[in-house]
Coordinates of C-alpha atoms in Angstrom, one line a residue:
Chain A
M10 CA 211.9 117.5 -62.5
K11 CA 212.5 115.1 -65.3
R12 CA 209.6 112.9 -64.3
F13 CA 207.4 115.8 -63.9
S14 CA 207.8 116.8 -67.5
F15 CA 207.4 113.2 -68.7
S16 CA 204.0 113.0 -66.9
T17 CA 203.0 116.3 -68.4
L18 CA 203.9 115.1 -71.8
M19 CA 201.8 111.9 -71.3
L20 CA 198.9 114.0 -70.1
V21 CA 198.9 116.1 -73.2
L22 CA 199.3 113.1 -75.5
G23 CA 196.6 111.2 -73.5
L24 CA 194.1 114.1 -73.9
L25 CA 194.9 114.4 -77.6
F26 CA 194.3 110.6 -77.9
I27 CA 191.0 111.0 -76.1
Y28 CA 189.7 114.1 -78.0
L29 CA 191.2 113.9 -81.5
P30 CA 188.9 111.0 -82.7
M31 CA 185.8 112.8 -81.5
L32 CA 186.9 116.1 -83.1
I33 CA 187.5 114.3 -86.4
L34 CA 184.0 112.7 -86.2
V35 CA 182.3 116.1 -85.6
I36 CA 184.3 117.8 -88.4
Y37 CA 183.4 115.0 -90.9
S38 CA 179.8 115.2 -90.0
F39 CA 179.7 118.5 -91.8
N40 CA 181.3 116.9 -94.9
A41 CA 179.3 117.6 -98.1
S42 CA 180.6 114.5 -99.8
K43 CA 178.7 111.2 -99.6
L44 CA 182.0 109.4 -99.3
V45 CA 182.9 109.5 -95.6
T46 CA 186.6 109.6 -96.2
V47 CA 186.8 112.3 -98.9
W48 CA 186.4 115.9 -97.9
G49 CA 183.8 117.7 -100.1
G50 CA 183.4 121.0 -98.4
W51 CA 181.2 122.1 -95.5
S52 CA 177.5 121.2 -95.5
L53 CA 174.6 120.8 -93.1
K54 CA 172.6 118.5 -95.3
W55 CA 173.1 115.4 -93.2
Y56 CA 171.7 117.2 -90.1
L57 CA 168.7 118.5 -92.1
G58 CA 168.1 114.9 -93.5
L59 CA 167.8 113.6 -89.9
L60 CA 164.6 115.7 -89.3
D61 CA 162.8 113.7 -92.0
N62 CA 163.8 110.4 -90.5
T63 CA 160.7 109.8 -88.4
Q64 CA 161.8 106.4 -87.1
L65 CA 165.0 107.9 -85.7
M66 CA 163.2 110.9 -84.2
G67 CA 160.8 108.5 -82.5
S68 CA 163.7 106.6 -80.9
V69 CA 165.2 109.9 -79.8
A70 CA 162.0 110.9 -78.0
R71 CA 161.8 107.5 -76.4
S72 CA 165.4 107.6 -75.2
L73 CA 165.0 111.1 -73.8
E74 CA 161.9 110.0 -71.9
I75 CA 163.6 107.0 -70.4
A76 CA 166.6 109.1 -69.5
C77 CA 164.5 111.6 -67.6
Y78 CA 162.7 108.9 -65.5
T79 CA 166.0 107.2 -64.9
A80 CA 167.8 110.3 -63.7
V81 CA 165.0 111.0 -61.1
A82 CA 164.8 107.4 -59.8
A83 CA 168.6 106.8 -59.8
V84 CA 169.2 110.0 -57.8
V85 CA 166.6 109.0 -55.2
L86 CA 167.8 105.4 -54.9
G87 CA 171.5 106.2 -55.2
T88 CA 171.2 109.0 -52.5
L89 CA 169.4 106.6 -50.1
A90 CA 172.1 104.0 -50.7
A91 CA 174.9 106.5 -50.2
F92 CA 173.3 107.8 -47.1
V93 CA 173.1 104.3 -45.6
L94 CA 176.7 103.5 -46.6
T95 CA 178.1 106.7 -45.0
R96 CA 175.8 107.4 -42.1
V97 CA 174.3 104.0 -40.9
T98 CA 177.5 102.3 -39.9
R99 CA 176.3 99.1 -38.3
F100 CA 173.5 96.9 -39.5
K101 CA 173.0 93.3 -40.5
G102 CA 174.2 92.7 -44.0
R103 CA 176.2 95.9 -44.4
T104 CA 179.0 94.2 -46.3
L105 CA 176.5 92.6 -48.7
F106 CA 174.8 95.9 -49.1
G107 CA 178.1 97.7 -49.9
G108 CA 178.8 95.0 -52.4
L109 CA 175.4 95.3 -54.0
V110 CA 175.9 99.0 -54.4
T111 CA 179.3 99.0 -56.0
A112 CA 179.1 95.8 -58.0
P113 CA 176.9 97.2 -60.8
L114 CA 179.8 99.6 -61.6
V115 CA 182.0 96.8 -62.9
M116 CA 179.6 94.0 -63.8
P117 CA 179.8 93.3 -67.5
E118 CA 176.6 94.7 -69.1
V119 CA 175.9 91.4 -71.0
I120 CA 175.5 89.6 -67.7
T121 CA 173.3 92.3 -66.1
G122 CA 171.2 92.6 -69.2
L123 CA 170.7 88.8 -69.6
S124 CA 169.9 88.3 -65.9
L125 CA 167.4 91.2 -65.8
L126 CA 165.6 89.8 -68.9
L127 CA 165.3 86.4 -67.3
L128 CA 163.9 88.1 -64.2
F129 CA 161.3 89.9 -66.2
V130 CA 160.3 86.8 -68.1
A131 CA 160.0 84.8 -64.9
M132 CA 158.0 87.6 -63.3
A133 CA 155.7 87.7 -66.3
Q134 CA 155.1 84.0 -65.9
M135 CA 154.5 84.1 -62.2
I136 CA 152.6 87.4 -61.4
G137 CA 151.7 88.4 -65.0
W138 CA 153.8 91.6 -64.9
P139 CA 155.5 92.9 -67.0
M140 CA 153.2 91.7 -69.8
E141 CA 155.3 93.3 -72.5
R142 CA 158.8 94.7 -72.2
G143 CA 159.4 98.3 -73.1
L144 CA 159.9 101.6 -71.4
V145 CA 159.3 100.4 -67.9
T146 CA 161.7 97.4 -68.1
I147 CA 164.4 99.6 -69.7
W148 CA 163.8 102.2 -67.0
I149 CA 164.3 99.6 -64.2
A150 CA 167.5 98.3 -65.8
H151 CA 168.9 101.8 -66.2
T152 CA 167.9 102.9 -62.7
T153 CA 169.6 99.9 -61.2
F154 CA 173.0 100.5 -62.8
C155 CA 172.8 104.4 -62.7
A156 CA 172.0 104.3 -59.0
A157 CA 175.4 102.8 -58.4
Y158 CA 177.1 105.8 -60.0
V159 CA 175.0 108.2 -58.1
A160 CA 175.8 106.4 -54.9
V161 CA 179.5 106.7 -55.5
V162 CA 179.3 110.4 -56.3
V163 CA 177.0 111.3 -53.5
S164 CA 178.8 109.2 -50.8
A165 CA 182.1 110.9 -51.7
R166 CA 180.3 114.2 -51.0
L167 CA 178.6 112.9 -47.8
R168 CA 182.0 111.8 -46.5
E169 CA 183.6 115.2 -46.8
L170 CA 180.6 117.0 -45.1
D171 CA 181.1 118.4 -41.7
L172 CA 179.0 116.1 -39.5
S173 CA 178.9 118.8 -36.7
I174 CA 176.3 120.8 -38.7
E175 CA 173.9 117.9 -38.8
E176 CA 174.6 117.1 -35.2
A177 CA 174.0 120.7 -34.2
A178 CA 170.6 120.6 -35.9
M179 CA 169.7 117.5 -34.1
D180 CA 170.8 118.9 -30.8
L181 CA 168.5 121.9 -31.4
G182 CA 165.6 119.4 -31.7
A183 CA 165.2 118.8 -35.4
R184 CA 163.9 115.3 -36.3
P185 CA 166.2 113.2 -38.5
L186 CA 163.9 113.6 -41.5
K187 CA 163.9 117.4 -41.1
V188 CA 167.7 117.5 -40.8
F189 CA 168.0 115.4 -43.9
F190 CA 165.8 117.7 -46.0
L191 CA 166.9 121.0 -44.6
I192 CA 170.5 120.5 -43.9
T193 CA 171.9 117.5 -45.7
I194 CA 170.1 117.8 -49.0
P195 CA 171.1 121.4 -49.6
M196 CA 174.7 120.7 -48.8
I197 CA 174.9 117.7 -51.2
A198 CA 172.8 119.4 -53.9
P199 CA 175.7 119.9 -56.4
S200 CA 176.5 116.2 -56.2
L201 CA 172.8 115.3 -56.6
A202 CA 172.7 117.4 -59.8
A203 CA 175.9 115.8 -61.0
G204 CA 174.6 112.3 -60.3
G205 CA 171.3 113.1 -62.0
M206 CA 173.0 114.4 -65.1
M207 CA 175.4 111.5 -65.2
S208 CA 172.4 109.0 -65.0
F209 CA 170.7 110.9 -67.8
A210 CA 173.8 110.7 -70.0
L211 CA 174.4 107.0 -69.1
S212 CA 170.8 106.1 -69.8
L213 CA 170.9 107.9 -73.1
D214 CA 174.0 106.0 -74.1
D215 CA 173.2 102.5 -73.1
L216 CA 173.0 99.9 -75.8
V217 CA 173.5 96.5 -74.2
L218 CA 171.0 96.6 -71.3
A219 CA 168.3 98.2 -73.5
S220 CA 168.8 95.5 -76.2
F221 CA 168.2 92.8 -73.7
V222 CA 165.2 94.2 -71.9
S223 CA 163.4 96.1 -74.6
G224 CA 160.5 94.6 -76.4
P225 CA 159.2 95.1 -79.9
G226 CA 158.4 98.7 -80.7
S227 CA 160.6 100.1 -78.0
T228 CA 163.8 100.7 -79.9
T229 CA 166.0 103.3 -78.2
L230 CA 168.4 105.7 -80.0
P231 CA 171.6 103.7 -79.3
M232 CA 169.9 100.5 -80.7
E233 CA 168.9 102.4 -83.8
V234 CA 172.4 103.8 -84.2
F235 CA 174.0 100.4 -83.5
S236 CA 172.0 98.6 -86.2
A237 CA 173.1 101.3 -88.7
V238 CA 176.7 101.4 -87.6
R239 CA 177.0 97.6 -88.0
L240 CA 176.7 98.1 -91.7
G241 CA 179.6 100.6 -91.8
V242 CA 180.3 104.3 -91.6
K243 CA 177.6 106.5 -93.0
P244 CA 177.3 110.3 -93.2
E245 CA 173.9 110.4 -91.5
I246 CA 175.2 108.4 -88.6
N247 CA 178.1 110.9 -88.3
A248 CA 175.5 113.6 -87.9
V249 CA 173.6 111.8 -85.2
A250 CA 176.8 110.8 -83.4
S251 CA 178.0 114.4 -83.4
L252 CA 174.7 115.7 -82.1
I253 CA 174.8 113.3 -79.2
L254 CA 178.5 114.1 -78.6
M255 CA 177.9 117.8 -78.6
A256 CA 174.7 117.5 -76.4
V257 CA 176.4 115.4 -73.8
S258 CA 179.6 117.6 -73.8
L259 CA 177.5 120.7 -73.3
M260 CA 175.5 119.1 -70.5
T261 CA 178.7 117.9 -68.8
F262 CA 180.2 121.4 -69.0
M263 CA 177.0 123.0 -67.6
V264 CA 176.9 120.6 -64.6
W265 CA 180.5 121.3 -63.9
Y266 CA 180.1 125.0 -64.2
F267 CA 177.0 125.2 -62.1
S268 CA 178.2 122.9 -59.4
R269 CA 181.4 125.0 -59.1
K270 CA 179.4 128.1 -58.9
A271 CA 177.1 126.6 -56.2
E272 CA 180.2 125.5 -54.3
A273 CA 181.8 128.9 -54.4
N274 CA 178.5 130.5 -53.3
R275 CA 178.2 128.1 -50.4
K276 CA 181.7 128.8 -49.3
R277 CA 181.1 132.5 -49.4
A278 CA 177.8 132.1 -47.5
I279 CA 179.5 130.1 -44.8
Q280 CA 182.3 132.7 -44.6
E281 CA 179.8 135.6 -44.4
A282 CA 177.8 133.8 -41.7
M283 CA 180.9 133.2 -39.7
D284 CA 182.0 136.8 -40.0
Q285 CA 178.6 137.9 -39.0
T286 CA 178.5 135.7 -35.9
A287 CA 182.0 136.8 -35.0
S288 CA 180.9 140.5 -35.1
E289 CA 177.7 139.8 -33.3
T290 CA 179.5 138.1 -30.4
W291 CA 181.8 141.1 -30.2
Q292 CA 179.0 143.7 -30.0
P293 CA 177.4 142.8 -26.6
Q294 CA 180.8 142.9 -25.0
R295 CA 181.4 146.4 -26.2
T296 CA 177.9 147.8 -25.5
P297 CA 178.1 147.5 -21.7
A298 CA 181.5 149.0 -21.7
T299 CA 180.4 152.2 -23.5
A300 CA 177.1 152.5 -21.5
Chain B
M8 CA 142.1 109.1 -34.0
S9 CA 145.0 108.8 -31.6
T10 CA 144.6 105.0 -31.5
F11 CA 144.6 105.0 -35.2
H12 CA 147.7 107.0 -35.2
Q13 CA 149.4 104.6 -32.8
A14 CA 148.3 101.7 -34.9
L15 CA 149.7 103.3 -38.0
I16 CA 153.1 103.9 -36.3
R17 CA 153.2 100.3 -35.2
V18 CA 152.4 99.0 -38.7
L19 CA 154.7 101.3 -40.6
P20 CA 158.4 100.4 -40.5
S21 CA 160.6 102.9 -38.8
G22 CA 162.5 105.5 -40.7
R23 CA 165.8 103.8 -40.3
K24 CA 164.4 100.5 -41.6
L25 CA 162.9 102.3 -44.6
V26 CA 166.1 104.1 -45.5
I27 CA 168.0 100.9 -45.5
G28 CA 165.2 98.8 -46.9
I29 CA 164.3 100.6 -50.0
P30 CA 167.7 100.5 -51.8
F31 CA 168.4 97.1 -50.3
L32 CA 165.1 95.7 -51.7
W33 CA 165.6 97.3 -55.1
L34 CA 169.1 96.0 -55.5
F35 CA 168.2 92.6 -54.2
L36 CA 165.3 92.3 -56.5
F37 CA 166.8 93.8 -59.7
F38 CA 170.5 92.9 -59.2
M39 CA 171.1 89.9 -57.0
L40 CA 168.0 87.8 -57.6
P41 CA 168.4 87.8 -61.4
F42 CA 171.8 86.0 -61.0
F43 CA 170.1 83.1 -59.3
L44 CA 167.6 82.9 -62.2
V45 CA 170.5 82.9 -64.7
M46 CA 172.0 80.0 -62.7
K47 CA 168.7 78.2 -62.8
I48 CA 168.1 78.7 -66.6
S49 CA 171.7 77.5 -67.3
F50 CA 170.6 74.1 -66.1
S51 CA 167.6 73.9 -68.4
E52 CA 167.2 72.8 -72.0
A53 CA 166.6 75.0 -75.0
T54 CA 163.1 74.4 -76.4
V55 CA 161.1 75.9 -79.2
S56 CA 158.6 77.8 -77.0
I57 CA 158.0 81.1 -75.3
P58 CA 160.1 81.5 -73.2
P59 CA 162.6 79.2 -75.0
Y60 CA 163.8 77.0 -72.2
S61 CA 162.4 74.0 -70.3
Q62 CA 161.4 74.0 -66.7
I63 CA 163.9 72.4 -64.4
Y64 CA 161.4 71.1 -61.9
G65 CA 158.1 69.3 -62.4
F66 CA 155.5 67.6 -60.3
V67 CA 154.7 64.2 -61.8
D68 CA 153.0 61.3 -60.1
Q69 CA 153.2 63.0 -56.7
K70 CA 156.9 63.3 -57.2
L71 CA 158.8 66.5 -57.3
Q72 CA 161.3 66.2 -60.0
V73 CA 164.3 68.4 -60.4
L74 CA 166.0 68.0 -63.7
L75 CA 169.4 69.5 -63.9
N76 CA 170.7 69.5 -67.4
L77 CA 174.5 69.7 -67.3
G78 CA 174.7 69.6 -71.0
N79 CA 175.2 73.3 -71.4
Y80 CA 178.3 73.2 -69.2
S81 CA 179.8 70.2 -70.8
L82 CA 179.2 71.9 -74.2
L83 CA 181.2 74.9 -73.0
G84 CA 184.0 72.5 -72.0
A85 CA 183.9 70.5 -75.2
D86 CA 183.6 73.2 -77.7
E87 CA 186.8 74.9 -78.7
L88 CA 185.0 78.1 -79.6
Y89 CA 183.9 78.9 -76.1
I90 CA 187.2 78.1 -74.5
S91 CA 189.1 80.2 -76.9
A92 CA 186.5 83.0 -76.5
Y93 CA 187.1 83.0 -72.7
L94 CA 190.9 82.9 -73.2
G95 CA 190.7 85.6 -75.8
S96 CA 188.6 87.9 -73.6
L97 CA 191.0 87.4 -70.6
K98 CA 194.0 88.1 -72.8
I99 CA 192.6 91.2 -74.3
A100 CA 191.3 92.5 -70.9
L101 CA 194.7 91.8 -69.3
L102 CA 196.8 93.4 -71.9
S103 CA 194.6 96.4 -72.3
T104 CA 194.4 96.9 -68.5
L105 CA 198.2 96.9 -68.5
M106 CA 198.3 99.5 -71.3
C107 CA 195.7 101.7 -69.6
L108 CA 197.8 101.6 -66.4
L109 CA 201.0 102.5 -68.3
I110 CA 199.3 105.4 -70.0
G111 CA 197.0 106.4 -67.2
F112 CA 199.4 106.5 -64.3
P113 CA 201.6 109.2 -65.7
M114 CA 198.5 111.1 -66.7
A115 CA 197.0 110.9 -63.3
Y116 CA 200.4 111.8 -61.8
G117 CA 200.6 114.8 -64.1
I118 CA 197.1 116.0 -63.1
S119 CA 197.9 115.7 -59.4
K120 CA 201.0 117.8 -59.8
T121 CA 199.2 120.8 -61.4
R122 CA 197.6 123.8 -59.7
K123 CA 194.2 123.2 -58.0
E124 CA 192.3 125.2 -60.6
M125 CA 193.9 123.4 -63.4
Q126 CA 193.2 120.0 -61.8
N127 CA 189.5 120.7 -61.9
V128 CA 189.6 121.6 -65.6
L129 CA 191.7 118.5 -66.5
L130 CA 189.5 116.2 -64.5
L131 CA 186.5 117.5 -66.4
L132 CA 188.3 116.8 -69.6
I133 CA 189.0 113.3 -68.5
M134 CA 185.5 112.7 -67.2
M135 CA 183.6 114.1 -70.1
P136 CA 184.2 111.1 -72.5
T137 CA 182.9 108.7 -69.9
W138 CA 179.5 110.3 -70.1
T139 CA 179.3 110.0 -73.9
A140 CA 178.2 106.8 -75.5
I141 CA 180.9 104.2 -75.8
L142 CA 179.1 103.3 -79.1
I143 CA 179.8 106.7 -80.5
R144 CA 183.4 106.9 -79.4
V145 CA 184.0 103.5 -80.9
Y146 CA 182.2 104.5 -84.1
A147 CA 184.6 107.5 -84.4
W148 CA 187.5 105.0 -84.6
M149 CA 185.8 103.1 -87.4
G150 CA 186.2 106.0 -89.7
I151 CA 189.8 106.6 -88.7
L152 CA 191.0 103.0 -88.9
S153 CA 189.3 101.8 -92.1
N154 CA 191.4 101.0 -95.1
N155 CA 190.7 104.3 -96.8
G156 CA 190.4 106.1 -93.5
L157 CA 192.4 109.0 -92.0
L158 CA 195.1 107.0 -90.3
N159 CA 196.1 105.1 -93.5
A160 CA 195.9 108.3 -95.5
F161 CA 198.1 110.0 -93.0
L162 CA 200.7 107.2 -92.9
M163 CA 200.7 107.0 -96.7
G164 CA 201.0 110.8 -97.0
C165 CA 204.1 110.6 -94.7
G166 CA 205.5 107.9 -96.9
L167 CA 205.7 105.5 -94.1
I168 CA 203.7 102.9 -95.9
S169 CA 203.0 102.4 -99.6
S170 CA 199.7 100.6 -99.5
P171 CA 197.0 100.8 -96.8
I172 CA 197.5 98.5 -93.8
E173 CA 194.5 96.7 -92.5
I174 CA 193.7 97.8 -89.0
L175 CA 189.9 97.8 -88.8
N176 CA 188.4 94.4 -88.1
T177 CA 191.6 93.1 -86.4
N178 CA 192.6 92.6 -82.8
T179 CA 194.8 95.7 -83.0
A180 CA 191.7 97.8 -83.6
V181 CA 190.1 96.1 -80.6
Y182 CA 193.1 97.0 -78.3
I183 CA 193.0 100.6 -79.5
G184 CA 189.3 100.8 -78.9
V185 CA 189.4 99.3 -75.5
V186 CA 192.3 101.4 -74.3
Y187 CA 190.5 104.5 -75.7
A188 CA 187.2 103.7 -74.1
Y189 CA 188.5 102.7 -70.7
L190 CA 191.4 105.0 -70.1
P191 CA 189.3 107.6 -68.1
F192 CA 188.2 104.8 -65.7
M193 CA 191.9 104.2 -65.0
V194 CA 192.9 107.8 -64.6
L195 CA 190.1 108.9 -62.3
P196 CA 190.6 106.5 -59.3
L197 CA 194.4 106.9 -59.7
Y198 CA 194.1 110.7 -59.5
A199 CA 191.7 110.5 -56.5
N200 CA 194.4 108.4 -54.8
L201 CA 197.5 110.3 -55.9
V202 CA 196.2 113.7 -55.0
K203 CA 195.9 112.7 -51.3
H204 CA 199.6 111.8 -51.0
D205 CA 201.6 113.7 -48.4
Q206 CA 204.4 115.5 -50.3
S207 CA 206.5 115.8 -47.2
L208 CA 207.2 112.0 -47.4
L209 CA 208.9 112.5 -50.8
E210 CA 210.8 115.5 -49.6
A211 CA 212.0 113.6 -46.5
A212 CA 213.2 110.7 -48.7
S213 CA 215.0 113.2 -51.1
D214 CA 216.7 114.9 -48.1
L215 CA 217.9 111.5 -47.0
G216 CA 219.5 111.0 -50.4
S217 CA 216.9 108.9 -52.3
S218 CA 216.8 109.2 -56.0
N219 CA 213.7 110.3 -57.9
F220 CA 213.2 106.9 -59.3
N221 CA 213.6 105.3 -55.9
N222 CA 211.1 107.8 -54.5
F223 CA 208.6 106.9 -57.1
W224 CA 209.0 103.2 -56.8
K225 CA 209.3 102.9 -53.0
I226 CA 206.9 105.6 -51.9
T227 CA 204.4 106.7 -54.6
V228 CA 203.6 103.3 -56.0
P229 CA 203.0 101.5 -52.7
L230 CA 200.9 104.4 -51.4
A231 CA 198.9 104.3 -54.6
K232 CA 198.1 100.6 -54.3
N233 CA 194.4 101.0 -53.6
G234 CA 194.0 103.4 -56.5
I235 CA 195.9 101.0 -58.8
V236 CA 193.7 98.1 -57.8
A237 CA 190.5 100.1 -58.2
G238 CA 191.6 101.4 -61.6
C239 CA 192.7 98.0 -62.9
M240 CA 189.5 96.4 -61.8
L241 CA 187.3 99.1 -63.3
V242 CA 189.0 98.4 -66.6
F243 CA 189.6 94.6 -66.4
I244 CA 186.2 93.4 -65.3
P245 CA 183.9 95.2 -67.8
V246 CA 186.4 94.6 -70.7
V247 CA 186.1 90.8 -70.2
G248 CA 182.4 91.0 -71.0
E249 CA 182.7 93.8 -73.5
F250 CA 180.5 93.4 -76.6
V251 CA 180.3 96.7 -78.5
I252 CA 184.1 97.1 -79.1
P253 CA 184.8 93.7 -80.5
E254 CA 181.6 93.7 -82.5
L255 CA 182.4 97.0 -84.3
L256 CA 186.2 97.1 -84.4
G257 CA 187.1 93.4 -84.2
G258 CA 187.2 91.0 -87.1
P259 CA 186.1 87.3 -87.4
E260 CA 189.3 86.3 -85.5
T261 CA 188.4 88.4 -82.5
L262 CA 186.8 85.9 -80.1
M263 CA 185.4 87.6 -77.0
I264 CA 183.0 86.0 -74.6
G265 CA 180.6 89.0 -74.5
R266 CA 180.2 88.7 -78.3
V267 CA 179.7 85.0 -78.2
L268 CA 177.1 85.3 -75.5
W269 CA 175.3 88.0 -77.5
Q270 CA 175.2 85.7 -80.6
E271 CA 174.0 82.7 -78.6
F272 CA 171.2 84.8 -77.1
F273 CA 170.1 87.0 -80.0
N274 CA 171.1 84.9 -83.1
N275 CA 170.7 81.4 -81.9
R276 CA 168.0 82.1 -79.3
D277 CA 169.7 79.6 -77.1
W278 CA 169.0 81.1 -73.7
P279 CA 170.3 78.2 -71.5
V280 CA 173.7 78.2 -73.2
A281 CA 173.9 82.0 -73.0
S282 CA 173.1 81.7 -69.3
A283 CA 175.8 79.0 -68.8
L284 CA 178.3 81.3 -70.5
A285 CA 177.3 84.1 -68.1
V286 CA 177.6 81.9 -65.1
V287 CA 181.1 80.8 -66.0
M288 CA 182.1 84.4 -66.8
L289 CA 180.8 85.4 -63.4
A290 CA 182.8 82.6 -61.8
I291 CA 185.9 83.8 -63.5
L292 CA 185.3 87.4 -62.5
I293 CA 184.1 86.9 -58.9
I294 CA 187.6 87.2 -57.4
P295 CA 188.4 90.5 -59.3
I296 CA 184.9 91.8 -58.3
V297 CA 185.5 91.0 -54.6
L298 CA 188.9 92.7 -54.8
F299 CA 187.3 95.8 -56.3
N300 CA 184.6 95.9 -53.7
R301 CA 187.2 95.6 -51.0
S302 CA 189.4 98.4 -52.3
Q303 CA 186.3 100.5 -52.5
A304 CA 185.4 99.8 -48.9
K305 CA 188.9 100.5 -47.8
E306 CA 188.9 103.8 -49.7
M307 CA 185.6 104.7 -47.9
E308 CA 187.1 103.9 -44.5
A309 CA 190.2 105.8 -45.2
R310 CA 188.3 108.9 -45.9
A311 CA 185.6 108.6 -43.2

């Protein structure tokens, strides 16, 4: 009992530790004073000032574009990898494959960034592509590391799935491809959405990889923020940071809410279907008795 | 038409091969192959050209020459800066992993003991920050820790200190930042592990007269081993190469290898030395990475 209350206390303190700084940042972004540490009343002027900053707006658009492409590609790639890891149990190089999928999760970003840049430079020398680094190279870098996150999320879901549903479909003559698209995909849809959103957020946030593989004229939002932050705390940056913070929090909440709703719907549908089959199997037995 | 169809089937790889091949090829090309390139460049010499390194092999007078320049590595061994940067990184990573474990374990334990509904909400609260930019969360601390920031104002207001203490741009700030940024990565795998524990084991031990502390130490901790390893590795490995936190919160005395690598690459444009730094960092981290992959694989088998 004593330990239980200790862990609860730590939990509350830990959550305060995590959320208090972000809350302070958001509150101070509405500060009217130019001094970041003195409170001068509420104001929206830093937010309005952002709209005039065309360079910043350009980088926002660029980051959003990359994040969209990354989310799509990472979900496809990550789901394939997760499917191989959970369903194809035996093939040559499986250990290597598993390592390749999970290693990007922990690999320091400076190493991944540097190595990818060297690859792109070598490729440009050898096959003439990519001639200049920019959106595509950042997209490749982000997809590679986001796919690992998607693979973890999706494989967790694939593992808890009831294999008998897929097996039943195959017994009834469905081809593997059909089973995958009609049975497996709908059942793992919530985790696909979660993985996609996660990739979107991760891509939007990444500074180190983008700094290495971007070229001139393809500055992303985090790079823009970083070069400003290096010079110290500024009210405009407070506003940008708060906007990103609020956008990502809202997105996270929405993913969580919808995936929970979908999950509840799915459970209810299964329950209903089972009830229905149960009552259907009852009927024929009763009909001959009454007739 | 049918012969064309048959030919097509013969030429196209089977579905199974495609499913394995696509992710394998992508990861091989964009994740594994680049490491060999880093290794290759680490043996070349920095030159003033585009790209700024020399070729390590050449074909002169019908002789294939391979020139391995070990200078970059001997430079790493000879220069105090690099050695202390590696040691500094390892020390900061080790201590902050320990702090994350000490804070994160009770948190994960607390979550696993709440109701199922509550667990989902708490998990969301822990997970949310991992999706927001590390850059922004670190930036939030810059305002709090600075000399005329909120923390100093608060401490002075309480009368605990008379003049502002310098926290920003010191190692203390780096520790705060690292623990802050990586705490969720410790809590999540620990929770995933703790929530699977069979409570009847603890009850049985208690019935047999074991104390709560004994229960925790002899049953919960050994069962949570995989979760602890995964959590520690998820914190330790990336922190060793961390760049953003020491750059923004650390001071001139904060030597971390990620920061040094960044400076060599972007400021000095010395790609070969940066590559050599990366190779040595990877060599140091290869054991933790293998440990992490193994604990992941075990976790997968345990649930399958």
